[in-house]
Amino acid sequence: MSIKHQTLETRHLLGIKNLSKSDIETLLERAAFYADQNHKLDFDCSFRKLVAANLFLEASTRTKLSFEVAAHRLGIKPLNFDAGSSSLKKNESFLDTLLTVAAMKPDLMIIRQSEEGFLEKATGLIDIPLINAGDGSGEHPTQALLDALTMIRAKGTLEGLNVTICGDIAHSRVAKSNFHLLAKMGANVTASGPQSFMPDDLPKGVKRTTKFEEALKGADVVMMLRVQLERMENPPALTDYFESYGLSAEKLALAKTDAIVMHPGPMNRGVEIANGVADNTERSVILNQVTNGVAVRMAVLDLLSASLRDSQ
């Protein structure tokens, strides 16, 4: 089986904000290829010579495991870092840990940690392609890419789609990366949530409203976000949150009749989304997002390692 030779303009995947539309399209095209192949390869390739180091300092199920699955599908050997048994427990800084792992010469490094913008600094010190798997409240580029792939496979295009994103916008790296990607790809985006959950500014073109019902009208896609209490200094009580901002079947009826429901996970059922909505197989594509995450991360590992494989 032949695969079209493609390259990216960027050497790292740090965020969507500074990613070109061309690179987004290339990544989505390659991810769609892997999704169509059921995430498997049946042709000879040189991935088997590569090692990808996974360094996750924050809890993760979907992102961490899907990067591992993606590496295995390609034949890349994943090197999984265990923060709990590492020298971080001996007060080593994460930067020194990162430099130590880099000195072992893995071919790619996949990193999740809490300091926004940390990886931009690291690119000046480490000569290895870096992949941002989430940096605090900064960005989560592969999540936005898998969300985009899910929307495209459900709706055919991102151009002109009406996308409503509701919840804890201020602390959501998922929302930030989606805002940047969807704007570049021609979607119409509305952010909704309580005023205390909204940032002072939003990217150009993103509408805002604290009235969730208003944001739902005419929506093709409804993306719900988790309330990230762990990132708040004074977290509010969520007693009445579902009544105003939770997605119930009644509220979903305000969107288009074929609107899809998304959630990056983990879900707090009964807080931001009702069981009947989350489990509605005709409307919910939440598990599709998880499946598409493997294809997207295969595409990222593939295209960021292209120059390494070419030089072998």
PDB file of N, CA and C in Angstrom, residues 38 40 50 130 149 157 241 250 258 263 267 298:
ATOM      1  N   ASN A  38      -8.534   1.774   9.653  1.00  0.00           N
ATOM      2  CA  ASN A  38      -8.823   1.240  10.983  1.00  0.00           C
ATOM      3  C   ASN A  38      -7.591   1.320  11.881  1.00  0.00           C
ATOM      4  N   LYS A  40      -4.560   0.848  11.391  1.00  0.00           N
ATOM      5  CA  LYS A  40      -3.500  -0.145  11.226  1.00  0.00           C
ATOM      6  C   LYS A  40      -2.701   0.111   9.949  1.00  0.00           C
ATOM      7  N   LEU A  50      12.304   3.879  15.531  1.00  0.00           N
ATOM      8  CA  LEU A  50      12.121   5.096  16.311  1.00  0.00           C
ATOM      9  C   LEU A  50      11.641   4.807  17.731  1.00  0.00           C
ATOM     10  N   LEU A 130       9.197  18.068  19.730  1.00  0.00           N
ATOM     11  CA  LEU A 130       8.397  18.047  20.949  1.00  0.00           C
ATOM     12  C   LEU A 130       6.910  18.141  20.602  1.00  0.00           C
ATOM     13  N   LEU A 149     -11.304  16.277  13.261  1.00  0.00           N
ATOM     14  CA  LEU A 149     -11.506  15.073  12.457  1.00  0.00           C
ATOM     15  C   LEU A 149     -12.883  14.476  12.726  1.00  0.00           C
ATOM     16  N   THR A 157     -17.389  18.736   6.596  1.00  0.00           N
ATOM     17  CA  THR A 157     -16.539  19.921   6.483  1.00  0.00           C
ATOM     18  C   THR A 157     -16.570  20.705   7.783  1.00  0.00           C
ATOM     19  N   TYR A 241     -25.422  24.236  38.729  1.00  0.00           N
ATOM     20  CA  TYR A 241     -24.747  24.384  37.445  1.00  0.00           C
ATOM     21  C   TYR A 241     -25.496  23.666  36.327  1.00  0.00           C
ATOM     22  N   GLU A 250     -33.701  18.300  26.638  1.00  0.00           N
ATOM     23  CA  GLU A 250     -34.549  19.466  26.362  1.00  0.00           C
ATOM     24  C   GLU A 250     -33.722  20.616  25.784  1.00  0.00           C
ATOM     25  N   ASP A 258     -30.003  17.518  13.679  1.00  0.00           N
ATOM     26  CA  ASP A 258     -28.916  16.561  13.448  1.00  0.00           C
ATOM     27  C   ASP A 258     -27.611  17.007  14.123  1.00  0.00           C
ATOM     28  N   HIS A 263     -17.569  15.856  23.801  1.00  0.00           N
ATOM     29  CA  HIS A 263     -17.000  16.132  25.124  1.00  0.00           C
ATOM     30  C   HIS A 263     -15.588  15.558  25.123  1.00  0.00           C
ATOM     31  N   MET A 267     -15.923  13.095  31.618  1.00  0.00           N
ATOM     32  CA  MET A 267     -17.235  13.709  31.825  1.00  0.00           C
ATOM     33  C   MET A 267     -17.633  13.671  33.293  1.00  0.00           C
ATOM     34  N   MET A 298      -1.398   9.117  15.538  1.00  0.00           N
ATOM     35  CA  MET A 298      -0.578   8.419  14.543  1.00  0.00           C
ATOM     36  C   MET A 298      -0.074   9.400  13.494  1.00  0.00           C
TER      37      MET A 298
END
